[in-house]
Amino acid sequence: MAHRTVSCGPGSAHHGLPDDPRARTAAPTPSCPVEITLNALRGRWTTLVVRELLRGPHTFSELADALPDLSAKILTERLRQLAEAGVVHRDRSPGWPTTVRYRLTGRGRALGPVLQSMWEWGATAPEAGSVP
């Protein structure tokens, strides 16, 4: 699925857009890098889970403590989603009792600047209800 802001055609790199054939698509495609990124970060709470893991590996309980309003069910879903997207790795310690720690993969750590850019862009948005 192509993101509309990326399909500006030839020479789009001059506008800060990639000069990549995938950026010139006229129809949604799952190979669009923007859609791949948005899909990995989809769902409420996902960016906050990634934020916590950017600070270092965490157990499920540590993540739950850091995000007390996030239900265990949704946290489980988000961790599974992030693992499927190659963003999070689940480390299970041997022995008893086992300890499971979640950590970001290299791809997951690369989301740090992406989230920072999203923060900066959102921080400059006019307040809801105000007229620009």
PDB file of C-alpha atoms in Angstrom:
ATOM      1  CA  MET A   1       0.000   0.000   0.000  1.00  0.00           C
ATOM      2  CA  ALA A   2       1.697   3.145  -1.121  1.00  0.00           C
ATOM      3  CA  HIS A   3       1.566   6.182   1.040  1.00  0.00           C
ATOM      4  CA  ARG A   4       0.148   9.086  -0.966  1.00  0.00           C
ATOM      5  CA  THR A   5       2.813  11.527   0.197  1.00  0.00           C
ATOM      6  CA  VAL A   6       5.527   9.407  -1.369  1.00  0.00           C
ATOM      7  CA  SER A   7       4.196   9.045  -4.930  1.00  0.00           C
ATOM      8  CA  CYS A   8       5.313  12.320  -6.498  1.00  0.00           C
ATOM      9  CA  GLY A   9       6.934  10.812  -9.602  1.00  0.00           C
ATOM     10  CA  PRO A  10      10.350  11.260 -11.199  1.00  0.00           C
ATOM     11  CA  GLY A  11      12.737  13.643  -9.539  1.00  0.00           C
ATOM     12  CA  SER A  12      10.879  13.461  -6.246  1.00  0.00           C
ATOM     13  CA  ALA A  13      14.165  13.133  -4.344  1.00  0.00           C
ATOM     14  CA  HIS A  14      14.502  16.909  -4.784  1.00  0.00           C
ATOM     15  CA  HIS A  15      11.464  17.316  -2.518  1.00  0.00           C
ATOM     16  CA  GLY A  16      12.828  15.107   0.239  1.00  0.00           C
ATOM     17  CA  LEU A  17      11.072  12.064  -1.191  1.00  0.00           C
ATOM     18  CA  PRO A  18      12.844   8.878  -2.276  1.00  0.00           C
ATOM     19  CA  ASP A  19      13.938   8.309  -5.855  1.00  0.00           C
ATOM     20  CA  ASP A  20      12.756   4.714  -5.803  1.00  0.00           C
ATOM     21  CA  PRO A  21      10.358   2.978  -8.218  1.00  0.00           C
ATOM     22  CA  ARG A  22       8.226   1.860  -5.265  1.00  0.00           C
ATOM     23  CA  ALA A  23       7.548   5.543  -4.525  1.00  0.00           C
ATOM     24  CA  ARG A  24       5.920   6.025  -7.919  1.00  0.00           C
ATOM     25  CA  THR A  25       3.144   3.498  -7.462  1.00  0.00           C
ATOM     26  CA  ALA A  26      -0.389   4.519  -8.337  1.00  0.00           C
ATOM     27  CA  ALA A  27      -2.062   1.846  -6.217  1.00  0.00           C
ATOM     28  CA  PRO A  28      -1.565   0.508  -2.695  1.00  0.00           C
ATOM     29  CA  THR A  29       1.112  -2.169  -2.394  1.00  0.00           C
ATOM     30  CA  PRO A  30       2.415  -4.053   0.651  1.00  0.00           C
ATOM     31  CA  SER A  31       6.002  -3.536  -0.567  1.00  0.00           C
ATOM     32  CA  CYS A  32       5.855   0.235   0.063  1.00  0.00           C
ATOM     33  CA  PRO A  33       8.439   1.025   2.765  1.00  0.00           C
ATOM     34  CA  VAL A  34       6.178   3.645   4.370  1.00  0.00           C
ATOM     35  CA  GLU A  35       3.325   1.152   4.660  1.00  0.00           C
ATOM     36  CA  ILE A  36       5.703  -1.489   6.053  1.00  0.00           C
ATOM     37  CA  THR A  37       6.748   0.996   8.757  1.00  0.00           C
ATOM     38  CA  LEU A  38       3.181   2.050   9.529  1.00  0.00           C
ATOM     39  CA  ASN A  39       2.109  -1.592   9.692  1.00  0.00           C
ATOM     40  CA  ALA A  40       4.877  -2.403  12.185  1.00  0.00           C
ATOM     41  CA  LEU A  41       3.783   0.519  14.402  1.00  0.00           C
ATOM     42  CA  ARG A  42       0.035   0.010  13.997  1.00  0.00           C
ATOM     43  CA  GLY A  43      -2.263  -0.063  16.954  1.00  0.00           C
ATOM     44  CA  ARG A  44      -2.617   1.939  20.097  1.00  0.00           C
ATOM     45  CA  TRP A  45       0.228   1.577  22.596  1.00  0.00           C
ATOM     46  CA  THR A  46       2.692   0.153  20.058  1.00  0.00           C
ATOM     47  CA  THR A  47       4.889   3.249  19.960  1.00  0.00           C
ATOM     48  CA  LEU A  48       4.960   3.375  23.762  1.00  0.00           C
ATOM     49  CA  VAL A  49       6.055  -0.264  23.970  1.00  0.00           C
ATOM     50  CA  VAL A  50       8.840   0.500  21.474  1.00  0.00           C
ATOM     51  CA  ARG A  51       9.768   3.603  23.494  1.00  0.00           C
ATOM     52  CA  GLU A  52      10.193   1.525  26.641  1.00  0.00           C
ATOM     53  CA  LEU A  53      12.289  -1.054  24.806  1.00  0.00           C
ATOM     54  CA  LEU A  54      14.489   1.700  23.356  1.00  0.00           C
ATOM     55  CA  ARG A  55      15.545   2.232  26.991  1.00  0.00           C
ATOM     56  CA  GLY A  56      16.710  -1.394  27.180  1.00  0.00           C
ATOM     57  CA  PRO A  57      15.418  -4.961  27.475  1.00  0.00           C
ATOM     58  CA  HIS A  58      12.387  -5.495  29.717  1.00  0.00           C
ATOM     59  CA  THR A  59      10.415  -8.376  31.123  1.00  0.00           C
ATOM     60  CA  PHE A  60       6.679  -8.460  30.551  1.00  0.00           C
ATOM     61  CA  SER A  61       6.151  -7.292  34.151  1.00  0.00           C
ATOM     62  CA  GLU A  62       8.547  -4.378  33.724  1.00  0.00           C
ATOM     63  CA  LEU A  63       6.703  -3.272  30.595  1.00  0.00           C
ATOM     64  CA  ALA A  64       3.367  -3.618  32.390  1.00  0.00           C
ATOM     65  CA  ASP A  65       4.687  -1.537  35.303  1.00  0.00           C
ATOM     66  CA  ALA A  66       6.010   1.158  32.931  1.00  0.00           C
ATOM     67  CA  LEU A  67       2.634   1.334  31.134  1.00  0.00           C
ATOM     68  CA  PRO A  68       0.088   0.720  33.929  1.00  0.00           C
ATOM     69  CA  ASP A  69      -2.971   1.630  31.831  1.00  0.00           C
ATOM     70  CA  LEU A  70      -2.082  -0.965  29.174  1.00  0.00           C
ATOM     71  CA  SER A  71      -3.917  -4.267  29.647  1.00  0.00           C
ATOM     72  CA  ALA A  72      -1.977  -7.532  29.692  1.00  0.00           C
ATOM     73  CA  LYS A  73      -3.987  -8.719  26.682  1.00  0.00           C
ATOM     74  CA  ILE A  74      -3.031  -5.723  24.536  1.00  0.00           C
ATOM     75  CA  LEU A  75       0.595  -5.824  25.714  1.00  0.00           C
ATOM     76  CA  THR A  76       0.760  -9.479  24.671  1.00  0.00           C
ATOM     77  CA  GLU A  77      -0.758  -8.621  21.278  1.00  0.00           C
ATOM     78  CA  ARG A  78       1.638  -5.712  20.713  1.00  0.00           C
ATOM     79  CA  LEU A  79       4.707  -7.772  21.642  1.00  0.00           C
ATOM     80  CA  ARG A  80       3.579 -10.542  19.267  1.00  0.00           C
ATOM     81  CA  GLN A  81       2.933  -8.011  16.483  1.00  0.00           C
ATOM     82  CA  LEU A  82       6.328  -6.380  16.998  1.00  0.00           C
ATOM     83  CA  ALA A  83       8.058  -9.780  17.005  1.00  0.00           C
ATOM     84  CA  GLU A  84       6.320 -10.731  13.738  1.00  0.00           C
ATOM     85  CA  ALA A  85       7.486  -7.428  12.222  1.00  0.00           C
ATOM     86  CA  GLY A  86      11.091  -8.185  13.224  1.00  0.00           C
ATOM     87  CA  VAL A  87      11.169  -5.300  15.712  1.00  0.00           C
ATOM     88  CA  VAL A  88      11.297  -7.246  18.987  1.00  0.00           C
ATOM     89  CA  HIS A  89      13.151 -10.393  19.999  1.00  0.00           C
ATOM     90  CA  ARG A  90      11.976 -12.590  22.855  1.00  0.00           C
ATOM     91  CA  ASP A  91      14.853 -13.942  24.976  1.00  0.00           C
ATOM     92  CA  ARG A  92      13.936 -16.857  27.221  1.00  0.00           C
ATOM     93  CA  SER A  93      16.444 -17.783  29.917  1.00  0.00           C
ATOM     94  CA  PRO A  94      17.175 -21.445  30.589  1.00  0.00           C
ATOM     95  CA  GLY A  95      16.398 -23.070  33.918  1.00  0.00           C
ATOM     96  CA  TRP A  96      13.577 -22.687  36.356  1.00  0.00           C
ATOM     97  CA  PRO A  97      11.914 -20.358  36.752  1.00  0.00           C
ATOM     98  CA  THR A  98      12.417 -19.111  33.245  1.00  0.00           C
ATOM     99  CA  THR A  99      12.670 -15.406  32.632  1.00  0.00           C
ATOM    100  CA  VAL A 100      11.546 -13.880  29.374  1.00  0.00           C
ATOM    101  CA  ARG A 101      13.028 -10.550  28.348  1.00  0.00           C
ATOM    102  CA  TYR A 102      12.010  -8.544  25.340  1.00  0.00           C
ATOM    103  CA  ARG A 103      14.583  -6.499  23.467  1.00  0.00           C
ATOM    104  CA  LEU A 104      14.635  -4.558  20.242  1.00  0.00           C
ATOM    105  CA  THR A 105      16.324  -6.047  17.211  1.00  0.00           C
ATOM    106  CA  GLY A 106      18.555  -3.874  15.030  1.00  0.00           C
ATOM    107  CA  ARG A 107      15.472  -3.023  12.970  1.00  0.00           C
ATOM    108  CA  GLY A 108      13.662  -2.124  16.175  1.00  0.00           C
ATOM    109  CA  ARG A 109      16.446   0.184  17.378  1.00  0.00           C
ATOM    110  CA  ALA A 110      16.361   1.879  13.966  1.00  0.00           C
ATOM    111  CA  LEU A 111      12.815   3.031  14.822  1.00  0.00           C
ATOM    112  CA  GLY A 112      14.212   5.442  17.453  1.00  0.00           C
ATOM    113  CA  PRO A 113      14.876   8.264  14.967  1.00  0.00           C
ATOM    114  CA  VAL A 114      11.571   7.513  13.225  1.00  0.00           C
ATOM    115  CA  LEU A 115       9.655   7.969  16.480  1.00  0.00           C
ATOM    116  CA  GLN A 116      11.706  11.090  17.271  1.00  0.00           C
ATOM    117  CA  SER A 117      10.760  12.588  13.886  1.00  0.00           C
ATOM    118  CA  MET A 118       7.106  11.699  14.461  1.00  0.00           C
ATOM    119  CA  TRP A 119       7.283  13.384  17.888  1.00  0.00           C
ATOM    120  CA  GLU A 120       8.848  16.526  16.446  1.00  0.00           C
ATOM    121  CA  TRP A 121       6.306  16.706  13.624  1.00  0.00           C
ATOM    122  CA  GLY A 122       3.386  16.164  16.007  1.00  0.00           C
ATOM    123  CA  ALA A 123       4.733  18.695  18.522  1.00  0.00           C
ATOM    124  CA  THR A 124       4.413  21.433  15.910  1.00  0.00           C
ATOM    125  CA  ALA A 125       0.798  20.597  15.055  1.00  0.00           C
ATOM    126  CA  PRO A 126      -1.820  23.205  15.961  1.00  0.00           C
ATOM    127  CA  GLU A 127      -3.937  22.339  18.957  1.00  0.00           C
ATOM    128  CA  ALA A 128      -7.157  20.507  18.217  1.00  0.00           C
ATOM    129  CA  GLY A 129      -9.920  22.949  17.352  1.00  0.00           C
ATOM    130  CA  SER A 130      -7.631  25.858  16.546  1.00  0.00           C
ATOM    131  CA  VAL A 131      -7.634  27.472  13.136  1.00  0.00           C
ATOM    132  CA  PRO A 132      -4.239  27.755  11.403  1.00  0.00           C
TER     133      PRO A 132
END
